[in-house]
Tab-separated table of C-alpha atoms (C1' of nucleotides) in Angstrom:
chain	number	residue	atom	x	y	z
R	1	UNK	CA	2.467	5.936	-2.505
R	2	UNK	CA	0.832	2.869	-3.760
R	3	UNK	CA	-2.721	1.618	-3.550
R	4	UNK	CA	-4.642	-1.071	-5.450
R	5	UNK	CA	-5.158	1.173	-8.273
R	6	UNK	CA	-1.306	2.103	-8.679
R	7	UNK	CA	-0.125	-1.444	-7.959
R	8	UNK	CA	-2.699	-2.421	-10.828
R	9	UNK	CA	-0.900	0.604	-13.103
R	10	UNK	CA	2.485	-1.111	-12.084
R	11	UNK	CA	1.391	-4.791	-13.087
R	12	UNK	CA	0.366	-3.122	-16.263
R	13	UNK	CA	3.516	-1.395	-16.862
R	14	UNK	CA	6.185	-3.978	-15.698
R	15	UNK	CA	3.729	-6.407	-18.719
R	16	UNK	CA	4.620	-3.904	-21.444
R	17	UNK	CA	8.226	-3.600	-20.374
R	18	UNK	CA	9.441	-6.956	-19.049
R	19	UNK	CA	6.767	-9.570	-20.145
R	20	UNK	CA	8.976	-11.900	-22.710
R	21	UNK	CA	12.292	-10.721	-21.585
R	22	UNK	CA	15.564	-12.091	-20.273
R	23	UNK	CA	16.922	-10.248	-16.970
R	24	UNK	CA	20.657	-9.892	-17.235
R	25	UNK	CA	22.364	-8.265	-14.944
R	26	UNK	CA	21.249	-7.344	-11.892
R	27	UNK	CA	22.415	-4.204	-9.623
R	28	UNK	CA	21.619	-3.345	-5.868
R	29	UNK	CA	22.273	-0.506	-3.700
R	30	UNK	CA	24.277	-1.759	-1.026
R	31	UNK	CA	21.867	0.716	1.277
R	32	UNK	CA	19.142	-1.359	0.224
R	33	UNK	CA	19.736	-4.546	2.434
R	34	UNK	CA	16.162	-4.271	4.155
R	35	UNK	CA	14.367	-4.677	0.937
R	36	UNK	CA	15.199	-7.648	0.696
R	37	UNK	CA	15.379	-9.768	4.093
R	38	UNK	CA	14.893	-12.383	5.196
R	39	UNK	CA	17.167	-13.285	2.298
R	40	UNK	CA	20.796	-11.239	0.904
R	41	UNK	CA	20.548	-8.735	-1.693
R	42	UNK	CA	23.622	-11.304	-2.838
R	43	UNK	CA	20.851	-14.242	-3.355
R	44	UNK	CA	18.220	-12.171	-4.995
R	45	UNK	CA	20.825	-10.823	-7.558
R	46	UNK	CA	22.129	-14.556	-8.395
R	47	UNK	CA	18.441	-16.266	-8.173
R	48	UNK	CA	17.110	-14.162	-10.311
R	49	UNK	CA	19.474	-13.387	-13.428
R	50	UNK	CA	19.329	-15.075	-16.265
R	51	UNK	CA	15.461	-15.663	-16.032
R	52	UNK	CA	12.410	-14.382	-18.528
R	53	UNK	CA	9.488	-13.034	-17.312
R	54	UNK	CA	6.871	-15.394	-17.993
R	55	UNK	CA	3.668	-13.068	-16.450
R	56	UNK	CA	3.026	-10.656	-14.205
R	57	UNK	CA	-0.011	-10.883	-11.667
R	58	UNK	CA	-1.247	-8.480	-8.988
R	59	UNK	CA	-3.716	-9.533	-5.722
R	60	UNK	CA	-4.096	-6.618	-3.782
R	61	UNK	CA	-1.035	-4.380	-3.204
R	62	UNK	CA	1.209	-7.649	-4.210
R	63	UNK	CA	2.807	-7.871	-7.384
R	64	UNK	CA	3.922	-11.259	-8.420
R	65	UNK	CA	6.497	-12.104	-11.500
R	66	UNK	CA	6.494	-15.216	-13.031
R	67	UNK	CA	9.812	-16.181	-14.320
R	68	UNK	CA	11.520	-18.926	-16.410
R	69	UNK	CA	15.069	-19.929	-16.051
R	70	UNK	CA	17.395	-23.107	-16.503
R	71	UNK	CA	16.798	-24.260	-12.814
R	72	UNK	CA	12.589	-24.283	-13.402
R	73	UNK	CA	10.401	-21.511	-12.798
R	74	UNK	CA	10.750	-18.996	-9.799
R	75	UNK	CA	8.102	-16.315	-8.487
R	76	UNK	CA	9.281	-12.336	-7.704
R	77	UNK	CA	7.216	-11.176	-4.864
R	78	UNK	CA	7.213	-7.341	-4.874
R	79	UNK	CA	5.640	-5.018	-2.727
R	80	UNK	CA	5.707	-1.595	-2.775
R	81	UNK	CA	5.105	-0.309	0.459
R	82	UNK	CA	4.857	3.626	1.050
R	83	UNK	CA	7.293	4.695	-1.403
R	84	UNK	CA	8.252	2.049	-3.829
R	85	UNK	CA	7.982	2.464	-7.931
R	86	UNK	CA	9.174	0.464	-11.186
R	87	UNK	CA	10.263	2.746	-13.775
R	88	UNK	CA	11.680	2.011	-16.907
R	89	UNK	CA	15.012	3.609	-18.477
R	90	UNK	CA	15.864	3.204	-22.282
R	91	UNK	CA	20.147	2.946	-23.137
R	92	UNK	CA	21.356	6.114	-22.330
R	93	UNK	CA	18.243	7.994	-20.324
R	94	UNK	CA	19.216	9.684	-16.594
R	95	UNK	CA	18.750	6.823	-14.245
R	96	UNK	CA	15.695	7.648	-11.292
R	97	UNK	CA	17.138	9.050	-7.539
R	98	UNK	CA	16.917	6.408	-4.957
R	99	UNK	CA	17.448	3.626	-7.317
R	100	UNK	CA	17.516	0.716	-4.875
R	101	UNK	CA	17.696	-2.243	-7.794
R	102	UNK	CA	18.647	-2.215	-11.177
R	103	UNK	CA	17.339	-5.272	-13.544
R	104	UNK	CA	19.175	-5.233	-17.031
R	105	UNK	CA	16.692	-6.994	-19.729
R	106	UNK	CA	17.325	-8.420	-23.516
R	107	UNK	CA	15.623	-5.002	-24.807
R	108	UNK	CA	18.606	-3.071	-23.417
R	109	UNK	CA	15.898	-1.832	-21.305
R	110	UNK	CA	17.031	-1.010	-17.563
R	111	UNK	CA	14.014	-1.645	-14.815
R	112	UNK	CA	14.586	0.236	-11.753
R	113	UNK	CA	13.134	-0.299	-8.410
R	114	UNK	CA	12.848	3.194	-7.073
R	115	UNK	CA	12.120	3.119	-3.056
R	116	UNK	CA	13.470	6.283	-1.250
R	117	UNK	CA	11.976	5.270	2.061
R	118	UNK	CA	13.119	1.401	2.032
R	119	UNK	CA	9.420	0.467	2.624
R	120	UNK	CA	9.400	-1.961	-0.077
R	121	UNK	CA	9.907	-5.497	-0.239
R	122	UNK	CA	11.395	-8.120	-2.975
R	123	UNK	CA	11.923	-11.903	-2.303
R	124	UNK	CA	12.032	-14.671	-4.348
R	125	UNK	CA	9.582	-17.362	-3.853
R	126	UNK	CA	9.717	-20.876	-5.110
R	127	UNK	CA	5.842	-21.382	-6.268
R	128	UNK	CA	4.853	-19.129	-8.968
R	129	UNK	CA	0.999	-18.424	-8.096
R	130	UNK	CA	-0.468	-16.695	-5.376
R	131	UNK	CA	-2.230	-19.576	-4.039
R	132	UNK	CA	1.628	-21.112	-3.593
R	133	UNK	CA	2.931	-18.287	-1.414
R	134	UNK	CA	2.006	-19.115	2.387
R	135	UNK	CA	2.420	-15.478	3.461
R	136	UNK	CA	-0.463	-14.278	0.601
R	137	UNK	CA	-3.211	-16.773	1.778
R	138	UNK	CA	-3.919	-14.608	4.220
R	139	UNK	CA	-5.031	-11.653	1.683
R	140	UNK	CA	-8.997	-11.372	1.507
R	141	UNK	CA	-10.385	-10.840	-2.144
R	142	UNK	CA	-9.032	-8.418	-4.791
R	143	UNK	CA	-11.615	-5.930	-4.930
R	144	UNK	CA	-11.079	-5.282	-8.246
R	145	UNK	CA	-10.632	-8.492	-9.970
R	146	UNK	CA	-13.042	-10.319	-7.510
R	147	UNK	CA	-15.448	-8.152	-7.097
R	148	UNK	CA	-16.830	-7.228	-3.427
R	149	UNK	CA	-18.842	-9.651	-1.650
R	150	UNK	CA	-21.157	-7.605	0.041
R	151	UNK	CA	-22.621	-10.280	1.932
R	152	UNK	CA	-19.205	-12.344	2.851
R	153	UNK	CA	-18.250	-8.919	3.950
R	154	UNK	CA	-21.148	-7.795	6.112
R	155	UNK	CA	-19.703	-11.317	7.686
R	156	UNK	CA	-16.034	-10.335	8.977
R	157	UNK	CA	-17.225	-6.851	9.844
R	158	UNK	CA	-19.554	-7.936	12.257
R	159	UNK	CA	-16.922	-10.252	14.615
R	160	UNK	CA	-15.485	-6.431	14.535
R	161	UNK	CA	-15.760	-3.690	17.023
R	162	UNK	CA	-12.810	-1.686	15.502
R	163	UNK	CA	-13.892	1.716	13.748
R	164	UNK	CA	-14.958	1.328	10.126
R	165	UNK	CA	-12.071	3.125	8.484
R	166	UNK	CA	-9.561	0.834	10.483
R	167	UNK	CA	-11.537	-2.581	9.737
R	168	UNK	CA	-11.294	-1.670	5.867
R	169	UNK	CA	-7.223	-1.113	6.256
R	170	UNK	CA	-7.136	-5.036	7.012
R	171	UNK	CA	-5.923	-6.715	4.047
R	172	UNK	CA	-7.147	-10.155	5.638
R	173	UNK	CA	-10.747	-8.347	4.899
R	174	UNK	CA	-9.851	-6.598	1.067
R	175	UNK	CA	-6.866	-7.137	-0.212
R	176	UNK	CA	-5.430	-3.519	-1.523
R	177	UNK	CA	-7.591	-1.275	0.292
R	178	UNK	CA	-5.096	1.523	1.964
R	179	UNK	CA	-5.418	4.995	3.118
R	180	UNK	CA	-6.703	6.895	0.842
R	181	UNK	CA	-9.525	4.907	-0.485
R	182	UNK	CA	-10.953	3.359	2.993
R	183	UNK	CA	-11.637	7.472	3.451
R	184	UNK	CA	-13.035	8.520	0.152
R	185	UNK	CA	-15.357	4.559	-0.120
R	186	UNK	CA	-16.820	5.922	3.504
R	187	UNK	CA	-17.349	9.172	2.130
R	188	UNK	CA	-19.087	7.930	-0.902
R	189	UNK	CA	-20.983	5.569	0.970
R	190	UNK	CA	-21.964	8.347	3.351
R	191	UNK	CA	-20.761	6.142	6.645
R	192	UNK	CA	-18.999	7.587	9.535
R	193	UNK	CA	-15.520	6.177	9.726
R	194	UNK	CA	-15.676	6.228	13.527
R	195	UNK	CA	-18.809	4.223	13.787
R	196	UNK	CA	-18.035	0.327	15.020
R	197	UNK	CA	-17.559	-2.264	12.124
R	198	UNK	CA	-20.343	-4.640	13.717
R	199	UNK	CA	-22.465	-1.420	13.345
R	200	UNK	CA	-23.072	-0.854	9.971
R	201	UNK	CA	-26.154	-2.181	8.440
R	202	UNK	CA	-26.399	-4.706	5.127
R	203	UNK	CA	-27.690	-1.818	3.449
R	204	UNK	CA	-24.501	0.201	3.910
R	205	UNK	CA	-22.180	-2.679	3.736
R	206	UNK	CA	-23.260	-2.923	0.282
R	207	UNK	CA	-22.848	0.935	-0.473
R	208	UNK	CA	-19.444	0.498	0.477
R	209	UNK	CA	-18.873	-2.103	-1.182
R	210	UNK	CA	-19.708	-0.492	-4.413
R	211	UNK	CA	-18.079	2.571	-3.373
R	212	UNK	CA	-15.121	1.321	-2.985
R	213	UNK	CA	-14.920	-0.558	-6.375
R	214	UNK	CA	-16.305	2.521	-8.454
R	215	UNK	CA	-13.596	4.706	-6.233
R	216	UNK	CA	-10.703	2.436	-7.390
R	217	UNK	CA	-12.073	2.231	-10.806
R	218	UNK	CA	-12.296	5.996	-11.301
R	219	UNK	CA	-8.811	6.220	-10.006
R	220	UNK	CA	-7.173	3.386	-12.636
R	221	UNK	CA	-9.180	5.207	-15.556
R	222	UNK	CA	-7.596	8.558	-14.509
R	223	UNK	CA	-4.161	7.141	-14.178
R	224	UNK	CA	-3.640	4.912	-17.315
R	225	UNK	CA	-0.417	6.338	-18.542
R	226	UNK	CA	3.699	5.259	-19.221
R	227	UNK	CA	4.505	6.280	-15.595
R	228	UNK	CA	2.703	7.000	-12.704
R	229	UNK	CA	3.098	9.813	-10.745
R	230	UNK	CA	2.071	10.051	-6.792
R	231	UNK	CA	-0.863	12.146	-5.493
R	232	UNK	CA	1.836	13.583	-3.017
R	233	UNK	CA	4.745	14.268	-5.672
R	234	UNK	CA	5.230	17.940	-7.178
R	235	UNK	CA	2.682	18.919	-10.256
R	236	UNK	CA	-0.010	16.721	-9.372
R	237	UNK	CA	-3.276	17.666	-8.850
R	238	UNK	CA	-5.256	15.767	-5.160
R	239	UNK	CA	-8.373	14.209	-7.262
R	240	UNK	CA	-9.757	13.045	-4.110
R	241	UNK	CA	-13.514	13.748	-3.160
R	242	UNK	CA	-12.358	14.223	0.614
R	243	UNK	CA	-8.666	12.769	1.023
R	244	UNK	CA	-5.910	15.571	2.078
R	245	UNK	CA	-9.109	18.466	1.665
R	246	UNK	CA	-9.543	19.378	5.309
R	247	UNK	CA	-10.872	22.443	5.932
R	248	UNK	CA	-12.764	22.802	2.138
R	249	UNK	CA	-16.561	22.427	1.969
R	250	UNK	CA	-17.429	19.035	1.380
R	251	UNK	CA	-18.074	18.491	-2.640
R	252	UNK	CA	-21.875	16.931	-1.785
R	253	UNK	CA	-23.578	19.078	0.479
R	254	UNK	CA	-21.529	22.117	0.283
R	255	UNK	CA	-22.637	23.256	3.587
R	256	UNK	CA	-19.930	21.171	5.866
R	257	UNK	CA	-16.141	21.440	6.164
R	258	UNK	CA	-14.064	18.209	5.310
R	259	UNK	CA	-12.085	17.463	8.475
R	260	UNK	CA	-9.303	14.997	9.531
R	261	UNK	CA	-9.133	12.993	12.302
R	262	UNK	CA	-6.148	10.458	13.496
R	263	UNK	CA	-7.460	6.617	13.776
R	264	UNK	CA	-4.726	4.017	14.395
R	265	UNK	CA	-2.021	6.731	13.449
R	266	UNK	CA	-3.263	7.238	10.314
R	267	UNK	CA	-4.997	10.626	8.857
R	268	UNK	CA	-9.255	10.236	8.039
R	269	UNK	CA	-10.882	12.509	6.363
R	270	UNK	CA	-15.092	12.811	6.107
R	271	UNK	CA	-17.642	15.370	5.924
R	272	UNK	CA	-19.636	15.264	9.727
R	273	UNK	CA	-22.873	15.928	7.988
R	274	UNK	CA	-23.043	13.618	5.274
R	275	UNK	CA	-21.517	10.970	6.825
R	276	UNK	CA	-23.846	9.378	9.346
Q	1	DA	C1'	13.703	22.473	13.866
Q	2	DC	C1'	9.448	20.216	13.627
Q	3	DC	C1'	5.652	17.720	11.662
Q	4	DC	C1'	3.709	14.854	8.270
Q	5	DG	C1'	3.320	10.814	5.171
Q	6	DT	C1'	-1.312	6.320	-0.092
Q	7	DG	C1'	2.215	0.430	4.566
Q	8	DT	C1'	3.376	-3.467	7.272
Q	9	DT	C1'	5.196	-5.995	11.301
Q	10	DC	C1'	6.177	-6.907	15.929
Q	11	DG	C1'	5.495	-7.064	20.816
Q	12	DC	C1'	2.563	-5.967	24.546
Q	13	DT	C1'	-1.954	-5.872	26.950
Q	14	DG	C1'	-6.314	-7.156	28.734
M	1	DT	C1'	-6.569	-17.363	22.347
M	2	DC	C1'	-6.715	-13.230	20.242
M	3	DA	C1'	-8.461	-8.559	18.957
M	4	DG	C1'	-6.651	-4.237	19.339
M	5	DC	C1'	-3.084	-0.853	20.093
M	6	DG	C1'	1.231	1.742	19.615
M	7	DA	C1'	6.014	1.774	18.333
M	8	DA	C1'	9.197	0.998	14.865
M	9	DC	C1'	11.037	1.066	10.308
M	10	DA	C1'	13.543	5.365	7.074
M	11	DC	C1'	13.689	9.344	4.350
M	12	DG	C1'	12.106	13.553	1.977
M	13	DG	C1'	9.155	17.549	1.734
M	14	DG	C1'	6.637	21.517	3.600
DNA sequence: ACCCGTGTTCGCTG
DNA sequence: TCAGCGAACACGGG
């Protein structure tokens, strides 16, 4: 399930595959209504055939597809949510389970939108940049093309009385932040998730700021690769410092157990004696 | 059977 | 007016 880091793997993928190339046909699961609403899986399939992807941009956990066609140039919003995936299928290879849409390009290259869960979102948008789409002005900076403002940032967090953890799932905040890293940049920054936003001090502001970018680099060096696969999925190893490893000692001080606790119905994990 | 899940949105409340 | 909260979405895996 997607972070920044994955989306970023994605972006990098769908360039390599797609980035050049004329979408033919294009195939939906009739299951797969949801993904694509407000609009009809009907008027995503005709809008978007025909086209060439121009470029392919990510801001936080958005992907966005430039494409050319004979009626002008058209964006592909794509989101990913909790389970969603492009893979990539030469002529002839086994096509992926839960195949919710199937893009035929010029390279006889099939791209398949893989979303078991339905989480997922595609629409076509008439801008083609970011700064176009109404719904995306709302994203805060990309942490990893941006950089982290620790000041600017110091800023929201103190009009906040939410927990930490919670305040860094806010994509009006960071844009791409999820889970997974909000636990392991608090861990590395040695701040208490629980502790109130307004709380935390410039000084660990700017720890977690540069937590959270060397977390999310470390991840994207580890993952660079044809296709990803998901922390969760069978074979892969957790390379988390403190994500899904309650109950182990903690990997700085050795002397603590890792637990998980439940904020805003999502699982945190932290060491209670490093984390202050 | 039951619980859990790397995300977002919507409606309610104070 | 709005920050904050909990339910809902939907399916597979342990």
């Amino acid at each position: 399930m997607p972070e920044l880091p994955e989306v970023e793997i994605a972006a990098r993928n769908l360039r390599r595959w797609a980035k050049g190339r004329r979408v033919g046909e294009v195939e939906i699961d009739p299951r797969a209504r949801r993904i694509f609403r407000p609009a009809t899986p009907e008027a995503f399939a005709a809008g978007l055939a025909g086209h060439r992807v121009a470029r392919v941009d990510r801001h936080g956990k958005q992907l966005l597809l430039t494409l050319d066609g004979p009626g002008g140039r058209l964006g592909l919003l794509s989101h990913l949510g909790m389970t969603g995936k492009w893979l990539r299928r030469g002529p002839g290879e086994e096509e992926p389970s839960h195949s919710r849409v199937r893009l035929r390009l010029d390279s006889g290259a099939v791209l398949h939108y893989r979303d078991p869960r339905l989480f997922g979102r595609l629409r076509l948008v008439p801008g083609a940049r970011f700064d176009e789409v109404p719904e995306l002005e709302a994203l805060g900076p990309d942490p990893l093309r941006d950089g982290v403002d620790a000041a600017a940032l110091a800023g929201e967090l103190a009009r906040s009385r939410r927990p930490i953890k919670v305040a860094l799932l806010d994509q009006s905040l960071l844009a791409g932040v999820g889970n997974i890293y909000a636990s392991e940049a608090l861990f590395r920054a040695r701040v208490d998730p629980r502790r109130p936003a307004r709380d935390l001090s410039p000084a660990e502001v700017r720890r977690l700021a540069k937590a959270l970018v060397e977390a999310m680099e470390e991840s994207l060096a580890r993952q660079e690769g044809p296709e990803i696969r998901y922390v969760e999925e069978p074979g892969a190893e957790n390379p988390f410092l403190v994500y899904g490893k309650a109950g182990e000692p903690c990997p700085r001080c050795r002397r603590a157990a890792v637990v998980r606790a439940v904020q805003a119905q999502r699982s945190t994990f932290y060491c209670p004696r490093c984390q202050r």
